Amino acid sequence: MDTGLPNAAGVSRYAQLAQELRQRIVGGEWAAGAAIPAETELAERFGVALGTVRQAVAMLAAEGIVQRVHGKGTFVTQGLSGPSLLRFFRFRGPTDEPPTARVHRCQTVRLRAAEALALGQQTGDAALRVKRVRLLAGRPVLAEDLLLPLARFEALRALPTREWEDLLYPMLARLCGVTVARANDELSFGHLDAATAALLDLPEGAPAIRVDRQAFDLGGHCIELRTTWGDATAFHYSAEMR
Amino acid sequence: MDTGLPNAAGVSRYAQLAQELRQRIVGGEWAAGAAIPAETELAERFGVALGTVRQAVAMLAAEGIVQRVHGKGTFVTQGLSGPSLLRFFRFRGPTDEPPTARVHRCQTVRLRAAEALALGQQTGDAALRVKRVRLLAGRPVLAEDLLLPLARFEALRALPTREWEDLLYPMLARLCGVTVARANDELSFGHLDAATAALLDLPEGAPAIRVDRQAFDLGGHCIELRTTWGDATAFHYSAEMR
DNA sequence: GAGTGGTCTAGACCACATC
DNA sequence: ATGTGGTCTAGACCACTCA
């Protein structure tokens, strides 16, 4: 790996190493939750100084695809757990209770152009469209519409709606080997249509916050499009500016 | 500074150095916008290695109180400029136009307990309460209610409402020597009261997004409480999860 | 005690900005 | 040419975890 050159194509050595590690993690050489080799070993194996390895690993840690634990090792992230959309809302009740989910419908559909583009698929490719409701203490609080490309999630097609787990992402990891490392949420405001309002026990036209999510796997590919609706009066979010 | 000990009180050397630099910046030894000494000089002056200085400066950069520019130097942040609340909304029109502001009222009030606590003042201390409207292309889009402790902003008391600048934070920096380095925004949903609706050319009770802001100076002290209202149908925000 | 990540050093060289 | 921050090295030692 030592080329003698300052760095290839203007990319720093640690960035190259980070990319190398990233690919191995995505490729499954080190599984989700498992430890990657110790820094000293990586340094030796790739022929770079310890500091360079540390800088590369720091990049991956900042990207969230790896987590360092002092004294134990560096681990491939387990991925997002799932109840994360609730962070946009403040619902009453025993807050420590985990949310449950009820799948209402799961059908196979063809991707439209915009959806295919976002998911890195071709227009007309097959996908699963899932309608589900998230409940807190048995009370419906969020209505969700998921879109999952069938190419990655064939295993879910035959799954009866009752057997879907409460948390989607751990299920995706277990059944389909897909780890969700990152998600981007776009918030906006709207009013509930009759069907969604009925699901949430709210009047038609009630003010609601809409969250459009794109979820990404370890390789940075978008593997889910999701739209979530929740009561606007329960909306609450904290953002930091600097 | 070299104590020979591993580090004092379990705090790393670079963290100590960062704290030292932080205090000098807050204390005004290096003014906002000015460069702090070069890393090599800091290393020499504080008797630490270059890498340690770099780690300390990296902390300050991550905190946003300093900005590094390759080849030029490291500069104390100029602070937030101001039109930042518009990032929560998507308003139509020529987007590159800067927002303007119109101050409707500015009065001296006594702080209530909760406000004083947040601002680090005593209950009953004097403060300025300012009502203003932000306009885009001459159209009112945001209604704001500012609360500024008089202890820090005596200079604003005598300022006629017409002479308030469009951007608050640069004005605070110029007239009062206060740099706003960071702000925390809490978003929630509500309906406009009659007075606010009138200011925004919206019907009373119109759905609105409310932003409660705390702004902090370089020393991390809260120096402003602000509540902003904007049309919910123009609301839009993007959040990243990892 | 062995292995891991975290801190620190002293120095070399590279890349960018400015004069 | 000079000065700045950015990269990289080779090695030492510290702090944490676990068998």
Short mmCIF file of N, CA, C and O (backbone and C1' of nucleotides) in Angstrom, two decimals, chain B residues 12-14 47-49 51-52 55 70-72, chain C residues 6-12 14-18:
data_model
loop_
_atom_site.label_atom_id
_atom_site.label_comp_id
_atom_site.label_asym_id
_atom_site.label_seq_id
_atom_site.Cartn_x
_atom_site.Cartn_y
_atom_site.Cartn_z
N SER B 12 -8.07 15.11 30.08
CA SER B 12 -6.97 15.00 29.13
C SER B 12 -6.33 16.36 28.89
O SER B 12 -6.93 17.41 29.10
N ARG B 13 -5.10 16.31 28.48
CA ARG B 13 -4.32 17.52 28.24
C ARG B 13 -4.99 18.39 27.19
O ARG B 13 -5.06 19.61 27.33
N TYR B 14 -5.46 17.79 26.10
CA TYR B 14 -6.05 18.60 25.05
C TYR B 14 -7.36 19.22 25.50
O TYR B 14 -7.70 20.33 25.09
N GLY B 47 3.60 24.41 25.81
CA GLY B 47 4.48 23.29 26.13
C GLY B 47 3.88 21.93 25.84
O GLY B 47 4.07 20.99 26.61
N VAL B 48 3.14 21.83 24.77
CA VAL B 48 2.59 20.52 24.37
C VAL B 48 2.97 20.24 22.92
O VAL B 48 3.44 21.12 22.22
N ALA B 49 2.73 19.00 22.52
CA ALA B 49 3.05 18.63 21.14
C ALA B 49 2.00 19.19 20.19
O ALA B 49 0.87 19.51 20.58
N GLY B 51 0.27 17.72 17.89
CA GLY B 51 -0.93 16.89 17.81
C GLY B 51 -1.92 17.21 18.91
O GLY B 51 -3.13 17.17 18.71
N THR B 52 -1.40 17.51 20.07
CA THR B 52 -2.27 17.84 21.20
C THR B 52 -3.00 19.15 20.95
O THR B 52 -4.21 19.28 21.20
N GLN B 55 -5.77 18.58 18.49
CA GLN B 55 -6.93 17.93 19.08
C GLN B 55 -7.78 18.93 19.86
O GLN B 55 -9.01 18.90 19.82
N HIS B 70 -7.69 26.23 5.91
CA HIS B 70 -6.42 25.67 5.46
C HIS B 70 -5.56 26.76 4.80
O HIS B 70 -5.99 27.42 3.87
N GLY B 71 -4.36 26.90 5.28
CA GLY B 71 -3.43 27.84 4.68
C GLY B 71 -3.53 29.26 5.22
O GLY B 71 -2.64 30.07 5.00
N LYS B 72 -4.62 29.55 5.93
CA LYS B 72 -4.80 30.92 6.41
C LYS B 72 -4.69 31.02 7.93
O LYS B 72 -3.98 31.87 8.45
P DG C 6 -11.16 5.07 21.45
"O5'" DG C 6 -10.08 5.53 22.55
"C5'" DG C 6 -10.52 5.84 23.86
"C4'" DG C 6 -9.52 6.75 24.55
"C3'" DG C 6 -9.22 8.05 23.81
"O3'" DG C 6 -9.21 9.12 24.74
"C1'" DG C 6 -7.20 6.89 24.19
P DT C 7 -8.82 10.58 24.26
"O5'" DT C 7 -7.26 10.67 24.62
"C5'" DT C 7 -6.90 10.70 26.00
"C4'" DT C 7 -5.40 10.81 26.10
"C3'" DT C 7 -4.82 12.11 25.54
"O3'" DT C 7 -4.15 12.76 26.61
"C1'" DT C 7 -3.55 10.23 24.86
P DC C 8 -3.66 14.27 26.43
"O5'" DC C 8 -2.20 14.13 25.80
"C5'" DC C 8 -1.17 13.53 26.57
"C4'" DC C 8 0.06 13.32 25.71
"C3'" DC C 8 0.46 14.51 24.82
"O3'" DC C 8 1.50 15.22 25.49
"C1'" DC C 8 0.84 12.35 23.81
P DT C 9 2.29 16.41 24.74
"O5'" DT C 9 3.48 15.64 24.02
"C5'" DT C 9 4.22 14.69 24.75
"C4'" DT C 9 5.28 14.07 23.87
"C3'" DT C 9 6.01 15.08 22.96
"O3'" DT C 9 7.40 15.02 23.23
"C1'" DT C 9 5.28 13.18 21.72
P DA C 10 8.29 16.36 23.16
"O5'" DA C 10 9.10 16.14 21.81
"C5'" DA C 10 9.78 14.90 21.60
"C4'" DA C 10 10.16 14.80 20.13
"C3'" DA C 10 10.47 16.15 19.47
"O3'" DA C 10 11.67 16.00 18.72
"C1'" DA C 10 8.82 15.00 18.23
P DG C 11 12.38 17.29 18.07
"O5'" DG C 11 12.17 17.02 16.52
"C5'" DG C 11 12.48 15.72 16.04
"C4'" DG C 11 11.60 15.36 14.86
"C3'" DG C 11 11.66 16.34 13.68
"O3'" DG C 11 12.56 15.83 12.71
"C1'" DG C 11 9.50 15.35 14.03
P DA C 12 13.00 16.81 11.52
"O5'" DA C 12 12.15 16.27 10.28
"C5'" DA C 12 12.23 14.89 9.92
"C4'" DA C 12 11.11 14.56 8.95
"C3'" DA C 12 11.08 15.50 7.74
"O3'" DA C 12 11.43 14.78 6.56
"C1'" DA C 12 8.89 15.19 8.70
P DC C 14 6.96 16.23 0.51
"O5'" DC C 14 5.40 16.53 0.57
"C5'" DC C 14 4.49 15.48 0.94
"C4'" DC C 14 3.08 16.04 1.02
"C3'" DC C 14 2.72 16.96 -0.15
"O3'" DC C 14 1.42 16.61 -0.61
"C1'" DC C 14 2.36 18.08 1.91
P DA C 15 0.81 17.31 -1.87
"O5'" DA C 15 -0.10 18.46 -1.23
"C5'" DA C 15 -1.29 18.10 -0.55
"C4'" DA C 15 -2.05 19.35 -0.18
"C3'" DA C 15 -2.31 20.30 -1.35
"O3'" DA C 15 -3.62 20.82 -1.20
"C1'" DA C 15 -1.15 21.44 0.35
P DC C 16 -4.24 21.70 -2.36
"O5'" DC C 16 -4.42 23.11 -1.66
"C5'" DC C 16 -5.20 23.21 -0.46
"C4'" DC C 16 -4.89 24.53 0.19
"C3'" DC C 16 -5.13 25.75 -0.70
"O3'" DC C 16 -6.13 26.55 -0.09
"C1'" DC C 16 -3.05 25.90 0.43
P DA C 17 -6.65 27.86 -0.85
"O5'" DA C 17 -5.74 29.01 -0.21
"C5'" DA C 17 -5.86 29.28 1.18
"C4'" DA C 17 -5.02 30.48 1.52
"C3'" DA C 17 -5.20 31.68 0.60
"O3'" DA C 17 -5.43 32.82 1.42
"C1'" DA C 17 -2.89 31.12 0.79
P DT C 18 -5.70 34.24 0.71
"O5'" DT C 18 -4.30 34.99 0.85
"C5'" DT C 18 -3.61 34.93 2.11
"C4'" DT C 18 -2.24 35.54 1.95
"C3'" DT C 18 -2.19 36.78 1.05
"O3'" DT C 18 -1.74 37.87 1.84
"C1'" DT C 18 -0.44 35.27 0.55
#
